Backbone as JSON Lines, residues from 0, in Angstrom:
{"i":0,"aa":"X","n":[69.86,104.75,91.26],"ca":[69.41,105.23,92.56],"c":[68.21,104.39,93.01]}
{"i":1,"aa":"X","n":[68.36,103.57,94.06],"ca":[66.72,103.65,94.81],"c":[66.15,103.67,94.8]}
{"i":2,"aa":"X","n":[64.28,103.15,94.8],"ca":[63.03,103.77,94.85],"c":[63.06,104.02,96.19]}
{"i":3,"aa":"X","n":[62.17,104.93,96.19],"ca":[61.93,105.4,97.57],"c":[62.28,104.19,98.91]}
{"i":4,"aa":"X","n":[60.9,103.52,98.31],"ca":[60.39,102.42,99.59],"c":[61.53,101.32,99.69]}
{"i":5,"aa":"X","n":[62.97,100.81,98.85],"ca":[64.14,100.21,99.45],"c":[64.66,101.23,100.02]}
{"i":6,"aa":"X","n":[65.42,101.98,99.7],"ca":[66.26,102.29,100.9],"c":[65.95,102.92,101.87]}
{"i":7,"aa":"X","n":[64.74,103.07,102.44],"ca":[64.12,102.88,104.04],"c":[64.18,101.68,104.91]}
{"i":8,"aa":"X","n":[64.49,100.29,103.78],"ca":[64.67,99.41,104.98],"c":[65.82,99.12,105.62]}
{"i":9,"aa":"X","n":[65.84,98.94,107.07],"ca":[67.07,98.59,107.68],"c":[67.05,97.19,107.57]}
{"i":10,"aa":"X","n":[66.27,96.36,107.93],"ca":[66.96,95.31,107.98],"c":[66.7,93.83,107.08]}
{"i":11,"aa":"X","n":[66.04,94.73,106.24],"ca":[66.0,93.46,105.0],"c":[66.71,94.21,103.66]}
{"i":12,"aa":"X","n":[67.79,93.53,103.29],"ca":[68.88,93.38,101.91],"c":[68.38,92.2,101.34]}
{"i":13,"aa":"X","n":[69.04,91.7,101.7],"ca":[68.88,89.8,101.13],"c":[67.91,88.55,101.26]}
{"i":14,"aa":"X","n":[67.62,88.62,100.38],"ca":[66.45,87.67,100.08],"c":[66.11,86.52,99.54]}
{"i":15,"aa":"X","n":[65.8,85.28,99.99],"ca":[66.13,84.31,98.73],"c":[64.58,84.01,98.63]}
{"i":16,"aa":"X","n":[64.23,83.79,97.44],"ca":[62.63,83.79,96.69],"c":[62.85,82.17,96.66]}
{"i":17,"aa":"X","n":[61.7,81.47,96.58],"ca":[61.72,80.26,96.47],"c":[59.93,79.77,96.39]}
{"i":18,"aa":"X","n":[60.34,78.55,95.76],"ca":[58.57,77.89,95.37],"c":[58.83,77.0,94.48]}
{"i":19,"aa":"X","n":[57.25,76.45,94.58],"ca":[56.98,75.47,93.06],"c":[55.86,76.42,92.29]}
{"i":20,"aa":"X","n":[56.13,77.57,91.84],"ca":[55.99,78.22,90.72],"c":[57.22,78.61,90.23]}
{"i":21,"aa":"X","n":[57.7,78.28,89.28],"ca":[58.67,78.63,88.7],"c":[59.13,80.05,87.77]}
{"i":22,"aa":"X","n":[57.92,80.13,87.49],"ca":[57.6,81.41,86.34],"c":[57.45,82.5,87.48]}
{"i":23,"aa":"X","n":[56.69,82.11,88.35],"ca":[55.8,83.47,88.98],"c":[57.11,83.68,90.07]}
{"i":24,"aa":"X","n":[58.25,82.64,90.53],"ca":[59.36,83.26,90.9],"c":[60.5,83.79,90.46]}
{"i":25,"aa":"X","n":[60.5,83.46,88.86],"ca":[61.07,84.51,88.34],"c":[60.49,85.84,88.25]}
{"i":26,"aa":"X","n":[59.45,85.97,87.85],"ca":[58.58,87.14,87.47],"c":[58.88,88.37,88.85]}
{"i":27,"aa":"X","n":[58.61,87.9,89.99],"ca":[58.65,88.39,91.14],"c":[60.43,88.78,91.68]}
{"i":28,"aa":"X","n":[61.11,87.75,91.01],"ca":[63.01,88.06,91.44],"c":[63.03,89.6,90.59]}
{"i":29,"aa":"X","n":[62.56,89.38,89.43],"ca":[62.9,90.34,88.26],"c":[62.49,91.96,88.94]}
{"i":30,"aa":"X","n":[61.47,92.01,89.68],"ca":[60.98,93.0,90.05],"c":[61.71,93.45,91.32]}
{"i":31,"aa":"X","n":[61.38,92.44,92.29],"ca":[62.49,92.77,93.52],"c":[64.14,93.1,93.2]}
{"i":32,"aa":"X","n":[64.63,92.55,92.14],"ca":[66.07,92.96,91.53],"c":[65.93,94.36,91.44]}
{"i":33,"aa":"X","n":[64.81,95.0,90.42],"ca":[64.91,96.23,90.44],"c":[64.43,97.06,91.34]}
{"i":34,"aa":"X","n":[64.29,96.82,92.27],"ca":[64.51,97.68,93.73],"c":[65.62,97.52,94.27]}
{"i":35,"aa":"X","n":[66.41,96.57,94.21],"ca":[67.76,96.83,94.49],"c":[67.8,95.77,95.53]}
{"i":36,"aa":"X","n":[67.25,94.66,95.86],"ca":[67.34,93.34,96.89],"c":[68.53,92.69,96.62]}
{"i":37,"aa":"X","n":[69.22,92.42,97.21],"ca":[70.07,91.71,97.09],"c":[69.37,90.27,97.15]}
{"i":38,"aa":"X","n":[69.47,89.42,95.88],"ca":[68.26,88.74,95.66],"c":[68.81,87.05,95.12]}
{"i":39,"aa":"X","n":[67.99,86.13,95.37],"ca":[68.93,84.49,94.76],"c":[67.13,84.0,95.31]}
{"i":40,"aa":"X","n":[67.04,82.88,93.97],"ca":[66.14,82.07,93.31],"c":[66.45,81.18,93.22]}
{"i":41,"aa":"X","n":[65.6,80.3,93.95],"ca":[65.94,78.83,93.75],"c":[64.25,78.37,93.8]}
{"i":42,"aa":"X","n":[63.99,77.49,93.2],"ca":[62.98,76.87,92.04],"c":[62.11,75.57,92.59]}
{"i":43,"aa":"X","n":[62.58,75.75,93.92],"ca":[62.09,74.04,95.06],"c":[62.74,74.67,95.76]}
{"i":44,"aa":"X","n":[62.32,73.98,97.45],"ca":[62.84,73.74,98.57],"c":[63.94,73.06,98.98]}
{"i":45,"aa":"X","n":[64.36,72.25,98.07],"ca":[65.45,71.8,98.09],"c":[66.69,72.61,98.03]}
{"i":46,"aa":"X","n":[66.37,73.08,96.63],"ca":[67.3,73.7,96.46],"c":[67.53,74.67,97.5]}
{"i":47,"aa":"X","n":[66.71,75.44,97.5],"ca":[66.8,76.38,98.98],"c":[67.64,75.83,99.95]}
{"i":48,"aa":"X","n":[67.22,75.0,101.0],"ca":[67.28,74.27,101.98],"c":[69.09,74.22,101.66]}
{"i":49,"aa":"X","n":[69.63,73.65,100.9],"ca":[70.82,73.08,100.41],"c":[71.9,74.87,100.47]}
{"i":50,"aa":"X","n":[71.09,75.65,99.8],"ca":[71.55,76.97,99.82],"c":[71.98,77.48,101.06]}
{"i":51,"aa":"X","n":[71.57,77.11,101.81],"ca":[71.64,77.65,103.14],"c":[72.31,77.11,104.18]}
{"i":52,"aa":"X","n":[72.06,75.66,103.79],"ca":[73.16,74.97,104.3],"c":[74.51,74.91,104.03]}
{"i":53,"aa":"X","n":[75.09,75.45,102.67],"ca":[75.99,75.78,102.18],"c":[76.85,77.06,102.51]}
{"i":54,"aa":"X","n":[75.54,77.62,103.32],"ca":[76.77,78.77,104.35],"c":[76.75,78.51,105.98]}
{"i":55,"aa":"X","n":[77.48,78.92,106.68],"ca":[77.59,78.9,107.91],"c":[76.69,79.26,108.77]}
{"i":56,"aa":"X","n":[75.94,80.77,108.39],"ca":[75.24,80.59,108.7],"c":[74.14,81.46,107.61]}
{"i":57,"aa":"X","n":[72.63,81.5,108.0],"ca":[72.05,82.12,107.03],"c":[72.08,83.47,106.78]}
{"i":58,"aa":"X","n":[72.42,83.54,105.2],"ca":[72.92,84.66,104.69],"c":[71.48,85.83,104.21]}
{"i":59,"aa":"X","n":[70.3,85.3,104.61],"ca":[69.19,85.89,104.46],"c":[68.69,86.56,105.19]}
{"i":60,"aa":"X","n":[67.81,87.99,105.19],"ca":[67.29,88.19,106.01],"c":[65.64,88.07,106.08]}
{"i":61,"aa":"X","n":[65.24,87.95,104.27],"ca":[63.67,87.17,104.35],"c":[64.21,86.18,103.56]}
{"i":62,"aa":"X","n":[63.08,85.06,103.56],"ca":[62.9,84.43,102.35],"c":[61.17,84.07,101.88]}
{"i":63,"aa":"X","n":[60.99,84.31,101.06],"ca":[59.65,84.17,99.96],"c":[59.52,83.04,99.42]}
{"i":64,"aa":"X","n":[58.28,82.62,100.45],"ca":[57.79,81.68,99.74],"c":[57.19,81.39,99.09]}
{"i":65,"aa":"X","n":[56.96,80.66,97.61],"ca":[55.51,80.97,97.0],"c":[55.3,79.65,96.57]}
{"i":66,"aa":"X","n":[53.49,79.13,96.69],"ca":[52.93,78.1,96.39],"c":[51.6,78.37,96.63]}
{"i":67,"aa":"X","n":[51.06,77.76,94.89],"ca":[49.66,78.06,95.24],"c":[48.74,76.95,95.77]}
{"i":68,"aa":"X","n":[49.37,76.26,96.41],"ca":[48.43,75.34,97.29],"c":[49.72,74.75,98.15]}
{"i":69,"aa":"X","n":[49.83,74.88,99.77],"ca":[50.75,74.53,100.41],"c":[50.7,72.62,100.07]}
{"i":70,"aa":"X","n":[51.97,72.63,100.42],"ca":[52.43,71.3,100.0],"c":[53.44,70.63,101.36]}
{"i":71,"aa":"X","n":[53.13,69.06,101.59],"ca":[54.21,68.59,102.77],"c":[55.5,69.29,102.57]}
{"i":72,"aa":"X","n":[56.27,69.38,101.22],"ca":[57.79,69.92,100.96],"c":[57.87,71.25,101.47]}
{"i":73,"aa":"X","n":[56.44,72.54,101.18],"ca":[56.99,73.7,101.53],"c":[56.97,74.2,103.36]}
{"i":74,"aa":"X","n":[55.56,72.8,104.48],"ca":[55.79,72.91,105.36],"c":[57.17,72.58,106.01]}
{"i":75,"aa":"X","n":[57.77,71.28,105.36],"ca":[59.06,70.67,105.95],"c":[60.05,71.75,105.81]}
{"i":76,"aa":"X","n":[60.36,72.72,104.98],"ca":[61.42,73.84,104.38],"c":[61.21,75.18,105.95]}
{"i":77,"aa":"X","n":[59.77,75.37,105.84],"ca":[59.04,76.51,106.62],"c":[59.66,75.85,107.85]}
{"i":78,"aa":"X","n":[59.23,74.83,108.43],"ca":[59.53,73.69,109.9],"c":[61.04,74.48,110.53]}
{"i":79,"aa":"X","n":[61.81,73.63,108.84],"ca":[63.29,73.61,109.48],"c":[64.08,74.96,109.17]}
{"i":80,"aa":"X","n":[63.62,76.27,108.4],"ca":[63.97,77.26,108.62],"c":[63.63,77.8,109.84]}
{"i":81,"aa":"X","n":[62.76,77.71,110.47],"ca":[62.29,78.47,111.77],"c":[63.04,77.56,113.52]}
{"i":82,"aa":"X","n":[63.14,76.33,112.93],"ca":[64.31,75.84,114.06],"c":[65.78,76.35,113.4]}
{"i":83,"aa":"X","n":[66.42,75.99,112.31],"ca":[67.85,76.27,112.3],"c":[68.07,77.94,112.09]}
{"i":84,"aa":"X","n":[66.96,78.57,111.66],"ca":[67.49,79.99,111.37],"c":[66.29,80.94,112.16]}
{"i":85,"aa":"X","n":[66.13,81.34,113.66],"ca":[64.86,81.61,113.73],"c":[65.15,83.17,113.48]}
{"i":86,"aa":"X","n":[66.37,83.69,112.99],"ca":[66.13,84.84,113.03],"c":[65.63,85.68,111.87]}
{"i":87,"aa":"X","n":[65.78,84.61,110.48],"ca":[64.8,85.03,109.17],"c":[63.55,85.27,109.07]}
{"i":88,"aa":"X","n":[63.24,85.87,108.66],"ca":[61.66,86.36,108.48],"c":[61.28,85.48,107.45]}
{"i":89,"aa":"X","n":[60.07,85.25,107.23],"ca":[59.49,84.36,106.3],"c":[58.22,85.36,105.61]}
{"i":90,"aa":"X","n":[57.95,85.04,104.2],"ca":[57.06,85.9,103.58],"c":[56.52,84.98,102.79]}
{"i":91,"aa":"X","n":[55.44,84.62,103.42],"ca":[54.08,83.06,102.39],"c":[53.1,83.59,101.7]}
{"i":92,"aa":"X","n":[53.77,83.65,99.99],"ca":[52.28,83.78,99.21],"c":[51.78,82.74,98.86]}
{"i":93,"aa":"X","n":[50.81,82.58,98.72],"ca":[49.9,81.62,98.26],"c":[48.57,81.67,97.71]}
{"i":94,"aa":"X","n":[48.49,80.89,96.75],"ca":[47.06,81.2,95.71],"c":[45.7,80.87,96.79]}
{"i":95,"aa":"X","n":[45.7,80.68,98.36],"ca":[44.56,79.97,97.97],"c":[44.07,80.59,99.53]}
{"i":96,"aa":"X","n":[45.43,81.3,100.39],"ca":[45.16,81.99,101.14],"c":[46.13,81.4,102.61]}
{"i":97,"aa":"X","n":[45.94,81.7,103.56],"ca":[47.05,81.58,104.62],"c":[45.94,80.73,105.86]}
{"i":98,"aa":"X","n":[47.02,79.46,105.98],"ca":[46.07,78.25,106.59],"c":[46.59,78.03,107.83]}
{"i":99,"aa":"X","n":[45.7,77.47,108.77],"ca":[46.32,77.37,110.16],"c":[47.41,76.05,110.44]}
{"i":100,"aa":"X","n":[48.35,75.8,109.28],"ca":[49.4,75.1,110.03],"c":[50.65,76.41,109.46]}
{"i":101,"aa":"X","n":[50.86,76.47,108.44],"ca":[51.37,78.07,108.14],"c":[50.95,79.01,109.67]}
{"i":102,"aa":"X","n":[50.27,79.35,109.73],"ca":[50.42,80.31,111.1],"c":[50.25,80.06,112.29]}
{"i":103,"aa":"X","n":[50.37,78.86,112.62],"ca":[51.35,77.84,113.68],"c":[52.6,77.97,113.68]}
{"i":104,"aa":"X","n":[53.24,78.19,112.32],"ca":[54.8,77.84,112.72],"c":[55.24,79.83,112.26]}
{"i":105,"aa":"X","n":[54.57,80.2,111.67],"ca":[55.02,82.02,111.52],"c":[55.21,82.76,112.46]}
{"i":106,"aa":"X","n":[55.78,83.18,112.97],"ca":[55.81,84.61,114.06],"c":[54.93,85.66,113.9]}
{"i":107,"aa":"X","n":[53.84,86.0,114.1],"ca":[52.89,87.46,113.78],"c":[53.99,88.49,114.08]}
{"i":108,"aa":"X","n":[54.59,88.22,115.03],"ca":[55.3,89.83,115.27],"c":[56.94,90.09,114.21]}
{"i":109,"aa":"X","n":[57.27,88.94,113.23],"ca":[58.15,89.44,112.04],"c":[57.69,88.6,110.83]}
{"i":110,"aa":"X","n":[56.63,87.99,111.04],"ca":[57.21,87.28,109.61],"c":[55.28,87.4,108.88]}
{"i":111,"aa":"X","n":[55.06,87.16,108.22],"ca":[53.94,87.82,106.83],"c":[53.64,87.19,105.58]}
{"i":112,"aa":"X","n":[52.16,87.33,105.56],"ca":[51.99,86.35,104.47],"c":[50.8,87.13,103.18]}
{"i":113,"aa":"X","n":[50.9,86.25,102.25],"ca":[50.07,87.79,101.05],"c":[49.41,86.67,100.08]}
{"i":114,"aa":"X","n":[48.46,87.24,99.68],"ca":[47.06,86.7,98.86],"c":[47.93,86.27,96.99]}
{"i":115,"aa":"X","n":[48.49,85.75,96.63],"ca":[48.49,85.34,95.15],"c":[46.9,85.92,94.36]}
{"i":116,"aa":"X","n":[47.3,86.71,93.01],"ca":[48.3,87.16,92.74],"c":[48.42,88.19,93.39]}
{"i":117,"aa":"X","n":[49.63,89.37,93.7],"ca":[49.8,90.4,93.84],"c":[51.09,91.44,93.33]}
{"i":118,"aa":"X","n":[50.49,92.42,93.4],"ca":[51.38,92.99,92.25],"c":[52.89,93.72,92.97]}
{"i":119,"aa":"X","n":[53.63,94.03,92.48],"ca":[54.78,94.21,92.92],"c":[55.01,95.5,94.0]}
{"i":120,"aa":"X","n":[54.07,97.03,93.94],"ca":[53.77,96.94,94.75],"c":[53.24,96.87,96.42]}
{"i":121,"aa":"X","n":[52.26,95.83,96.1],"ca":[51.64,95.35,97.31],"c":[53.09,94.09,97.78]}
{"i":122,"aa":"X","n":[53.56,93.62,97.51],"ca":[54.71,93.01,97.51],"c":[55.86,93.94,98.27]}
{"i":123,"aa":"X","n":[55.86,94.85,97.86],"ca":[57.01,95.93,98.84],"c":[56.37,96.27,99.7]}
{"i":124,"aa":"X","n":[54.65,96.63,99.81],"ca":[54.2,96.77,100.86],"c":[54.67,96.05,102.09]}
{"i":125,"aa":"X","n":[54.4,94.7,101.82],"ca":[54.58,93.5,102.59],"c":[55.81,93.37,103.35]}
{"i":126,"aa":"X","n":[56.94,93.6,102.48],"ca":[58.1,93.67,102.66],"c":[58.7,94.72,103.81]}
{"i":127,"aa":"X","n":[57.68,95.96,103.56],"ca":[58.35,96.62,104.33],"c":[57.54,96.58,106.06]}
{"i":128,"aa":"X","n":[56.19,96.11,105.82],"ca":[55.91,95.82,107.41],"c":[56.92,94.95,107.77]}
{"i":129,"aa":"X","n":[57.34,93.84,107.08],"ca":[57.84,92.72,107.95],"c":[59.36,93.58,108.32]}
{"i":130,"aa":"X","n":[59.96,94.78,107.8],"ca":[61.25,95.21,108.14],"c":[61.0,96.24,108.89]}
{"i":131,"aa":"X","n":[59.49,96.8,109.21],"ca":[59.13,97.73,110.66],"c":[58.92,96.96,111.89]}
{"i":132,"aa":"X","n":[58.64,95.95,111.73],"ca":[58.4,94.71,112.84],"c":[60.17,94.13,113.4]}
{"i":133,"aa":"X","n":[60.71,94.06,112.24],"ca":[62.18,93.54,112.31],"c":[62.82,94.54,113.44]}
{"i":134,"aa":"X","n":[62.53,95.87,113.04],"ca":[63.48,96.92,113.47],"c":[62.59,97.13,115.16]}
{"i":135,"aa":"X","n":[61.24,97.39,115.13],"ca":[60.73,97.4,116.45],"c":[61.46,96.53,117.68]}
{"i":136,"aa":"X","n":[61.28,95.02,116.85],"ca":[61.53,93.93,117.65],"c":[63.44,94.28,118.26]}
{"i":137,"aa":"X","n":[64.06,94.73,117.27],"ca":[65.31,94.79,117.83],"c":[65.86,95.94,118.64]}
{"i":138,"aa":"X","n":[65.04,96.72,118.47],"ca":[65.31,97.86,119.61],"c":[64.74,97.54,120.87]}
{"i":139,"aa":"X","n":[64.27,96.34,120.76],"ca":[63.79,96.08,122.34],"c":[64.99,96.01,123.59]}
């Protein structure tokens, strides 16, 4: 069954986690699994990027980013998710805090970003503003 705080969201299921922490995106899949996310890890931007391109269209409704110091690879990933898929939400942790080219290309009104480390959670916290914002925005 459920914890409470998944099955209140409408419109985030699927999620793909992604970064150059490798550990701390497993650590974080493992937890979101057991809330019940319909959930896929990939380990670089590449890989991501390739994931997505591999379906028609994107099969996500967030994706998680994590890096503790933004990098050219995770802006270029952030860039071209928000032109080819603008309807994904984006969720940027980062060790070192949330910088003004990151919230240049984010939406304030769906997409969210969170302080490294944080615990799982403040992590659903997160999760679930960005799926009260999701649901606001679409009843417009």
């Amino acid at each position: 069954m459920p914890r409470e705080w998944t099955w209140v969201l409408e419109t985030i299921r699927r999620i793909l986690l992604t970064g150059d922490e490798a550990e701390f995106v497993r650590t974080l899949g493992r937890h979101l699994k057991r809330e019940r996310f319909l959930l896929e890890e990939k380990c670089d931007y590449g890989a991501a990027r390739r994931r997505i391109e591999d379906s028609r269209r994107s099969p996500f409704d967030l994706i998680v980013m994590v890096g503790t110091v933004p990098t050219p690879g995770m802006y270029e990933f952030l860039d071209w998710v928000k032109k080819v898929h603008p309807q994904t939400s984006v969720l940027l942790l980062s060790g070192i805090g949330f910088d003004q080219r990151a919230a240049e290309t984010m939406r304030p009104d769906m997409d969210g970003h969170g302080q490294q480390p944080i615990t799982p959670k403040e992590m659903i916290a997160l999760i679930r503003r960005i799926d009260r914002n999701r649901r606001r925005i679409s009843r417009r």
